[in-house]
């Protein structure tokens, strides 16, 4: 299949996908290398398609109907599951993680963690990889963009994180 047609099929699949689709899955489907898919995604982004890369694969950027706020947290890697679970259990979606790097400035990693299953998938991928969390660059201090529906949800998220000693406070 030629590249243009492959990118059209990828776009259609992303439009109907309920969860992220990995580059490896696309590569297997089209019998091409993962790097070819990464290039396809780059070309699709350059043409204006809003594609997010998450730890679990690609998805189209959703139009959000709720609210967005940022929180500052601090913890070591061993408490990542607890932190993400508290946010999700209290009505939030962890949109991303942000750290301040002394050379590169602000670094952002897309997460899109909405459910306990998403938390489990992220933790499994982290534990199976040799990768470090972005928060390890900053002594555990990092920000999350949180999506939520009601102000009460955000208050509950902050209270749960504070009670666990994870919410960063002066």
JSON list of C-alpha atoms in Angstrom, two decimals:
[
{"chain": "A", "resi": 1, "resn": "UNK", "atom": "CA", "xyz": [0.00, 0.00, 0.00]},
{"chain": "A", "resi": 2, "resn": "UNK", "atom": "CA", "xyz": [1.39, 3.41, -0.90]},
{"chain": "A", "resi": 3, "resn": "UNK", "atom": "CA", "xyz": [2.08, 5.94, 1.85]},
{"chain": "A", "resi": 4, "resn": "UNK", "atom": "CA", "xyz": [-0.77, 8.34, 1.08]},
{"chain": "A", "resi": 5, "resn": "UNK", "atom": "CA", "xyz": [-3.38, 5.57, 1.22]},
{"chain": "A", "resi": 6, "resn": "UNK", "atom": "CA", "xyz": [-1.81, 4.10, 4.39]},
{"chain": "A", "resi": 7, "resn": "UNK", "atom": "CA", "xyz": [-2.03, 7.51, 6.11]},
{"chain": "A", "resi": 8, "resn": "UNK", "atom": "CA", "xyz": [-5.70, 7.82, 5.10]},
{"chain": "A", "resi": 9, "resn": "UNK", "atom": "CA", "xyz": [-6.44, 4.42, 6.66]},
{"chain": "A", "resi": 10, "resn": "UNK", "atom": "CA", "xyz": [-4.48, 5.34, 9.81]},
{"chain": "A", "resi": 11, "resn": "UNK", "atom": "CA", "xyz": [-6.48, 8.58, 10.12]},
{"chain": "A", "resi": 12, "resn": "UNK", "atom": "CA", "xyz": [-9.79, 6.71, 9.76]},
{"chain": "A", "resi": 13, "resn": "UNK", "atom": "CA", "xyz": [-8.78, 4.17, 12.39]},
{"chain": "A", "resi": 14, "resn": "UNK", "atom": "CA", "xyz": [-7.72, 6.91, 14.81]},
{"chain": "A", "resi": 15, "resn": "UNK", "atom": "CA", "xyz": [-11.07, 8.70, 14.30]},
{"chain": "A", "resi": 16, "resn": "UNK", "atom": "CA", "xyz": [-12.99, 5.63, 15.44]},
{"chain": "A", "resi": 17, "resn": "UNK", "atom": "CA", "xyz": [-10.54, 4.31, 18.04]},
{"chain": "A", "resi": 18, "resn": "UNK", "atom": "CA", "xyz": [-11.76, 4.08, 21.62]},
{"chain": "A", "resi": 19, "resn": "UNK", "atom": "CA", "xyz": [-8.20, 3.73, 22.95]},
{"chain": "A", "resi": 20, "resn": "UNK", "atom": "CA", "xyz": [-4.68, 4.52, 21.68]},
{"chain": "A", "resi": 21, "resn": "UNK", "atom": "CA", "xyz": [-3.23, 2.48, 18.81]},
{"chain": "A", "resi": 22, "resn": "UNK", "atom": "CA", "xyz": [0.50, 1.74, 18.93]},
{"chain": "A", "resi": 23, "resn": "UNK", "atom": "CA", "xyz": [2.93, 2.32, 16.08]},
{"chain": "A", "resi": 24, "resn": "UNK", "atom": "CA", "xyz": [3.85, -1.35, 16.32]},
{"chain": "A", "resi": 25, "resn": "UNK", "atom": "CA", "xyz": [0.24, -2.40, 15.75]},
{"chain": "A", "resi": 26, "resn": "UNK", "atom": "CA", "xyz": [-0.03, -0.15, 12.70]},
{"chain": "A", "resi": 27, "resn": "UNK", "atom": "CA", "xyz": [3.33, -1.45, 11.44]},
{"chain": "A", "resi": 28, "resn": "UNK", "atom": "CA", "xyz": [2.15, -5.04, 11.75]},
{"chain": "A", "resi": 29, "resn": "UNK", "atom": "CA", "xyz": [-1.15, -4.25, 10.03]},
{"chain": "A", "resi": 30, "resn": "UNK", "atom": "CA", "xyz": [0.54, -2.60, 7.03]},
{"chain": "A", "resi": 31, "resn": "UNK", "atom": "CA", "xyz": [3.63, -4.85, 6.96]},
{"chain": "A", "resi": 32, "resn": "UNK", "atom": "CA", "xyz": [6.01, -1.91, 7.30]},
{"chain": "A", "resi": 33, "resn": "UNK", "atom": "CA", "xyz": [8.52, -0.90, 9.97]},
{"chain": "A", "resi": 34, "resn": "UNK", "atom": "CA", "xyz": [7.54, 0.97, 13.10]},
{"chain": "A", "resi": 35, "resn": "UNK", "atom": "CA", "xyz": [9.74, 3.83, 11.90]},
{"chain": "A", "resi": 36, "resn": "UNK", "atom": "CA", "xyz": [7.67, 4.14, 8.71]},
{"chain": "A", "resi": 37, "resn": "UNK", "atom": "CA", "xyz": [4.57, 4.60, 10.89]},
{"chain": "A", "resi": 38, "resn": "UNK", "atom": "CA", "xyz": [6.36, 7.20, 13.04]},
{"chain": "A", "resi": 39, "resn": "UNK", "atom": "CA", "xyz": [7.16, 9.07, 9.81]},
{"chain": "A", "resi": 40, "resn": "UNK", "atom": "CA", "xyz": [3.55, 8.75, 8.65]},
{"chain": "A", "resi": 41, "resn": "UNK", "atom": "CA", "xyz": [2.31, 10.21, 11.93]},
{"chain": "A", "resi": 42, "resn": "UNK", "atom": "CA", "xyz": [4.78, 13.11, 11.60]},
{"chain": "A", "resi": 43, "resn": "UNK", "atom": "CA", "xyz": [3.50, 13.85, 8.08]},
{"chain": "A", "resi": 44, "resn": "UNK", "atom": "CA", "xyz": [-0.11, 13.65, 9.27]},
{"chain": "A", "resi": 45, "resn": "UNK", "atom": "CA", "xyz": [0.63, 16.09, 12.11]},
{"chain": "A", "resi": 46, "resn": "UNK", "atom": "CA", "xyz": [2.37, 18.45, 9.68]},
{"chain": "A", "resi": 47, "resn": "UNK", "atom": "CA", "xyz": [-0.77, 18.43, 7.53]},
{"chain": "A", "resi": 48, "resn": "UNK", "atom": "CA", "xyz": [-2.82, 19.62, 10.52]},
{"chain": "A", "resi": 49, "resn": "UNK", "atom": "CA", "xyz": [-4.22, 16.44, 12.05]},
{"chain": "A", "resi": 50, "resn": "UNK", "atom": "CA", "xyz": [-4.10, 16.72, 15.86]},
{"chain": "A", "resi": 51, "resn": "UNK", "atom": "CA", "xyz": [-2.52, 13.39, 16.85]},
{"chain": "A", "resi": 52, "resn": "UNK", "atom": "CA", "xyz": [-1.31, 12.80, 20.39]},
{"chain": "A", "resi": 53, "resn": "UNK", "atom": "CA", "xyz": [1.39, 10.28, 21.22]},
{"chain": "A", "resi": 54, "resn": "UNK", "atom": "CA", "xyz": [0.80, 8.61, 24.58]},
{"chain": "A", "resi": 55, "resn": "UNK", "atom": "CA", "xyz": [2.66, 5.85, 26.38]},
{"chain": "A", "resi": 56, "resn": "UNK", "atom": "CA", "xyz": [0.10, 3.40, 24.95]},
{"chain": "A", "resi": 57, "resn": "UNK", "atom": "CA", "xyz": [0.01, 4.68, 21.37]},
{"chain": "A", "resi": 58, "resn": "UNK", "atom": "CA", "xyz": [-1.55, 7.32, 19.17]},
{"chain": "A", "resi": 59, "resn": "UNK", "atom": "CA", "xyz": [-4.94, 8.95, 19.45]},
{"chain": "A", "resi": 60, "resn": "UNK", "atom": "CA", "xyz": [-6.69, 11.97, 18.02]},
{"chain": "A", "resi": 61, "resn": "UNK", "atom": "CA", "xyz": [-6.81, 15.02, 20.25]},
{"chain": "A", "resi": 62, "resn": "UNK", "atom": "CA", "xyz": [-10.28, 15.18, 21.75]},
{"chain": "A", "resi": 63, "resn": "UNK", "atom": "CA", "xyz": [-12.25, 18.36, 22.16]},
{"chain": "A", "resi": 64, "resn": "UNK", "atom": "CA", "xyz": [-12.69, 18.68, 25.92]},
{"chain": "A", "resi": 65, "resn": "UNK", "atom": "CA", "xyz": [-16.04, 19.59, 27.41]},
{"chain": "A", "resi": 66, "resn": "UNK", "atom": "CA", "xyz": [-14.96, 19.70, 31.04]},
{"chain": "A", "resi": 67, "resn": "UNK", "atom": "CA", "xyz": [-12.44, 21.79, 32.92]},
{"chain": "A", "resi": 68, "resn": "UNK", "atom": "CA", "xyz": [-8.64, 21.73, 33.01]},
{"chain": "A", "resi": 69, "resn": "UNK", "atom": "CA", "xyz": [-6.36, 22.66, 35.90]},
{"chain": "A", "resi": 70, "resn": "UNK", "atom": "CA", "xyz": [-2.77, 21.98, 36.86]},
{"chain": "A", "resi": 71, "resn": "UNK", "atom": "CA", "xyz": [-1.52, 20.52, 40.11]},
{"chain": "A", "resi": 72, "resn": "UNK", "atom": "CA", "xyz": [1.99, 20.29, 41.53]},
{"chain": "A", "resi": 73, "resn": "UNK", "atom": "CA", "xyz": [2.98, 17.03, 43.17]},
{"chain": "A", "resi": 74, "resn": "UNK", "atom": "CA", "xyz": [6.14, 15.46, 44.58]},
{"chain": "A", "resi": 75, "resn": "UNK", "atom": "CA", "xyz": [6.88, 11.81, 45.20]},
{"chain": "A", "resi": 76, "resn": "UNK", "atom": "CA", "xyz": [9.35, 9.13, 44.23]},
{"chain": "A", "resi": 77, "resn": "UNK", "atom": "CA", "xyz": [8.71, 6.55, 41.51]},
{"chain": "A", "resi": 78, "resn": "UNK", "atom": "CA", "xyz": [7.36, 4.01, 44.00]},
{"chain": "A", "resi": 79, "resn": "UNK", "atom": "CA", "xyz": [4.26, 6.17, 44.58]},
{"chain": "A", "resi": 80, "resn": "UNK", "atom": "CA", "xyz": [3.35, 6.75, 40.92]},
{"chain": "A", "resi": 81, "resn": "UNK", "atom": "CA", "xyz": [0.59, 4.13, 40.89]},
{"chain": "A", "resi": 82, "resn": "UNK", "atom": "CA", "xyz": [-0.92, 5.59, 44.06]},
{"chain": "A", "resi": 83, "resn": "UNK", "atom": "CA", "xyz": [-0.83, 9.13, 42.66]},
{"chain": "A", "resi": 84, "resn": "UNK", "atom": "CA", "xyz": [-2.42, 8.24, 39.31]},
{"chain": "A", "resi": 85, "resn": "UNK", "atom": "CA", "xyz": [-5.03, 6.03, 41.00]},
{"chain": "A", "resi": 86, "resn": "UNK", "atom": "CA", "xyz": [-6.07, 8.77, 43.43]},
{"chain": "A", "resi": 87, "resn": "UNK", "atom": "CA", "xyz": [-6.59, 11.22, 40.57]},
{"chain": "A", "resi": 88, "resn": "UNK", "atom": "CA", "xyz": [-8.66, 8.78, 38.50]},
{"chain": "A", "resi": 89, "resn": "UNK", "atom": "CA", "xyz": [-10.68, 7.49, 41.49]},
{"chain": "A", "resi": 90, "resn": "UNK", "atom": "CA", "xyz": [-11.68, 11.05, 42.34]},
{"chain": "A", "resi": 91, "resn": "UNK", "atom": "CA", "xyz": [-13.05, 11.93, 38.91]},
{"chain": "A", "resi": 92, "resn": "UNK", "atom": "CA", "xyz": [-9.98, 13.19, 37.09]},
{"chain": "A", "resi": 93, "resn": "UNK", "atom": "CA", "xyz": [-8.12, 12.39, 33.91]},
{"chain": "A", "resi": 94, "resn": "UNK", "atom": "CA", "xyz": [-4.33, 12.78, 33.97]},
{"chain": "A", "resi": 95, "resn": "UNK", "atom": "CA", "xyz": [-3.80, 14.59, 30.67]},
{"chain": "A", "resi": 96, "resn": "UNK", "atom": "CA", "xyz": [-0.04, 15.01, 30.91]},
{"chain": "A", "resi": 97, "resn": "UNK", "atom": "CA", "xyz": [3.04, 15.32, 33.09]},
{"chain": "A", "resi": 98, "resn": "UNK", "atom": "CA", "xyz": [5.25, 18.42, 33.02]},
{"chain": "A", "resi": 99, "resn": "UNK", "atom": "CA", "xyz": [8.72, 18.98, 34.45]},
{"chain": "A", "resi": 100, "resn": "UNK", "atom": "CA", "xyz": [11.10, 21.92, 34.30]},
{"chain": "A", "resi": 101, "resn": "UNK", "atom": "CA", "xyz": [14.49, 20.89, 32.88]},
{"chain": "A", "resi": 102, "resn": "UNK", "atom": "CA", "xyz": [17.50, 23.15, 33.38]},
{"chain": "A", "resi": 103, "resn": "UNK", "atom": "CA", "xyz": [18.67, 22.79, 29.76]},
{"chain": "A", "resi": 104, "resn": "UNK", "atom": "CA", "xyz": [15.50, 22.14, 27.74]},
{"chain": "A", "resi": 105, "resn": "UNK", "atom": "CA", "xyz": [13.00, 24.16, 29.76]},
{"chain": "A", "resi": 106, "resn": "UNK", "atom": "CA", "xyz": [9.53, 22.69, 30.08]},
{"chain": "A", "resi": 107, "resn": "UNK", "atom": "CA", "xyz": [9.20, 19.03, 29.08]},
{"chain": "A", "resi": 108, "resn": "UNK", "atom": "CA", "xyz": [5.73, 17.53, 28.67]},
{"chain": "A", "resi": 109, "resn": "UNK", "atom": "CA", "xyz": [4.71, 13.89, 28.36]},
{"chain": "A", "resi": 110, "resn": "UNK", "atom": "CA", "xyz": [1.21, 13.05, 27.15]},
{"chain": "A", "resi": 111, "resn": "UNK", "atom": "CA", "xyz": [-0.54, 10.54, 29.38]},
{"chain": "A", "resi": 112, "resn": "UNK", "atom": "CA", "xyz": [-4.32, 10.55, 28.76]},
{"chain": "A", "resi": 113, "resn": "UNK", "atom": "CA", "xyz": [-4.97, 8.34, 31.80]},
{"chain": "A", "resi": 114, "resn": "UNK", "atom": "CA", "xyz": [-8.74, 8.18, 32.47]},
{"chain": "A", "resi": 115, "resn": "UNK", "atom": "CA", "xyz": [-9.51, 4.83, 34.07]},
{"chain": "A", "resi": 116, "resn": "UNK", "atom": "CA", "xyz": [-8.00, 2.34, 36.52]},
{"chain": "A", "resi": 117, "resn": "UNK", "atom": "CA", "xyz": [-7.22, 0.14, 33.48]},
{"chain": "A", "resi": 118, "resn": "UNK", "atom": "CA", "xyz": [-5.24, 3.04, 31.97]},
{"chain": "A", "resi": 119, "resn": "UNK", "atom": "CA", "xyz": [-3.29, 3.38, 35.24]},
{"chain": "A", "resi": 120, "resn": "UNK", "atom": "CA", "xyz": [-2.53, -0.36, 35.20]},
{"chain": "A", "resi": 121, "resn": "UNK", "atom": "CA", "xyz": [-1.44, -0.26, 31.55]},
{"chain": "A", "resi": 122, "resn": "UNK", "atom": "CA", "xyz": [0.85, 2.73, 32.20]},
{"chain": "A", "resi": 123, "resn": "UNK", "atom": "CA", "xyz": [2.40, 1.09, 35.24]},
{"chain": "A", "resi": 124, "resn": "UNK", "atom": "CA", "xyz": [2.93, -2.19, 33.39]},
{"chain": "A", "resi": 125, "resn": "UNK", "atom": "CA", "xyz": [4.67, -0.41, 30.53]},
{"chain": "A", "resi": 126, "resn": "UNK", "atom": "CA", "xyz": [6.83, 1.57, 32.98]},
{"chain": "A", "resi": 127, "resn": "UNK", "atom": "CA", "xyz": [7.81, -1.53, 34.94]},
{"chain": "A", "resi": 128, "resn": "UNK", "atom": "CA", "xyz": [8.68, -3.48, 31.79]},
{"chain": "A", "resi": 129, "resn": "UNK", "atom": "CA", "xyz": [10.82, -0.70, 30.35]},
{"chain": "A", "resi": 130, "resn": "UNK", "atom": "CA", "xyz": [14.25, 0.60, 31.23]},
{"chain": "A", "resi": 131, "resn": "UNK", "atom": "CA", "xyz": [12.89, 4.15, 31.01]},
{"chain": "A", "resi": 132, "resn": "UNK", "atom": "CA", "xyz": [12.86, 6.70, 33.80]},
{"chain": "A", "resi": 133, "resn": "UNK", "atom": "CA", "xyz": [9.89, 8.84, 34.73]},
{"chain": "A", "resi": 134, "resn": "UNK", "atom": "CA", "xyz": [10.20, 12.53, 33.87]},
{"chain": "A", "resi": 135, "resn": "UNK", "atom": "CA", "xyz": [9.73, 13.32, 37.56]},
{"chain": "A", "resi": 136, "resn": "UNK", "atom": "CA", "xyz": [13.03, 11.58, 38.30]},
{"chain": "A", "resi": 137, "resn": "UNK", "atom": "CA", "xyz": [14.76, 14.54, 36.61]},
{"chain": "A", "resi": 138, "resn": "UNK", "atom": "CA", "xyz": [13.37, 16.96, 39.21]},
{"chain": "A", "resi": 139, "resn": "UNK", "atom": "CA", "xyz": [13.61, 15.18, 42.56]},
{"chain": "A", "resi": 140, "resn": "UNK", "atom": "CA", "xyz": [10.03, 14.03, 42.13]},
{"chain": "A", "resi": 141, "resn": "UNK", "atom": "CA", "xyz": [8.51, 17.50, 41.66]},
{"chain": "A", "resi": 142, "resn": "UNK", "atom": "CA", "xyz": [6.22, 17.64, 38.63]},
{"chain": "A", "resi": 143, "resn": "UNK", "atom": "CA", "xyz": [2.94, 19.02, 37.39]},
{"chain": "A", "resi": 144, "resn": "UNK", "atom": "CA", "xyz": [-0.07, 17.29, 35.91]},
{"chain": "A", "resi": 145, "resn": "UNK", "atom": "CA", "xyz": [-2.78, 18.81, 33.78]},
{"chain": "A", "resi": 146, "resn": "UNK", "atom": "CA", "xyz": [-6.00, 17.35, 35.14]},
{"chain": "A", "resi": 147, "resn": "UNK", "atom": "CA", "xyz": [-9.30, 17.21, 33.24]},
{"chain": "A", "resi": 148, "resn": "UNK", "atom": "CA", "xyz": [-12.49, 16.99, 35.29]},
{"chain": "A", "resi": 149, "resn": "UNK", "atom": "CA", "xyz": [-16.20, 17.75, 35.03]},
{"chain": "A", "resi": 150, "resn": "UNK", "atom": "CA", "xyz": [-17.12, 19.44, 38.32]},
{"chain": "A", "resi": 151, "resn": "UNK", "atom": "CA", "xyz": [-15.18, 21.79, 40.59]},
{"chain": "A", "resi": 152, "resn": "UNK", "atom": "CA", "xyz": [-15.95, 19.36, 43.41]},
{"chain": "A", "resi": 153, "resn": "UNK", "atom": "CA", "xyz": [-13.97, 16.66, 41.56]},
{"chain": "A", "resi": 154, "resn": "UNK", "atom": "CA", "xyz": [-10.86, 18.85, 41.48]},
{"chain": "A", "resi": 155, "resn": "UNK", "atom": "CA", "xyz": [-11.22, 19.67, 45.18]},
{"chain": "A", "resi": 156, "resn": "UNK", "atom": "CA", "xyz": [-11.55, 15.94, 45.95]},
{"chain": "A", "resi": 157, "resn": "UNK", "atom": "CA", "xyz": [-8.44, 15.16, 43.87]},
{"chain": "A", "resi": 158, "resn": "UNK", "atom": "CA", "xyz": [-6.36, 17.78, 45.67]},
{"chain": "A", "resi": 159, "resn": "UNK", "atom": "CA", "xyz": [-7.63, 16.64, 49.08]},
{"chain": "A", "resi": 160, "resn": "UNK", "atom": "CA", "xyz": [-6.84, 12.98, 48.35]},
{"chain": "A", "resi": 161, "resn": "UNK", "atom": "CA", "xyz": [-3.33, 13.85, 47.13]},
{"chain": "A", "resi": 162, "resn": "UNK", "atom": "CA", "xyz": [-2.73, 16.11, 50.14]},
{"chain": "A", "resi": 163, "resn": "UNK", "atom": "CA", "xyz": [-3.90, 13.41, 52.56]},
{"chain": "A", "resi": 164, "resn": "UNK", "atom": "CA", "xyz": [-1.49, 10.95, 50.90]},
{"chain": "A", "resi": 165, "resn": "UNK", "atom": "CA", "xyz": [1.38, 13.47, 51.22]},
{"chain": "A", "resi": 166, "resn": "UNK", "atom": "CA", "xyz": [1.78, 13.70, 47.45]},
{"chain": "A", "resi": 167, "resn": "UNK", "atom": "CA", "xyz": [0.41, 17.20, 46.75]},
{"chain": "A", "resi": 168, "resn": "UNK", "atom": "CA", "xyz": [3.32, 19.64, 46.76]},
{"chain": "A", "resi": 169, "resn": "UNK", "atom": "CA", "xyz": [2.93, 22.35, 49.37]},
{"chain": "A", "resi": 170, "resn": "UNK", "atom": "CA", "xyz": [5.31, 25.06, 50.49]}
]
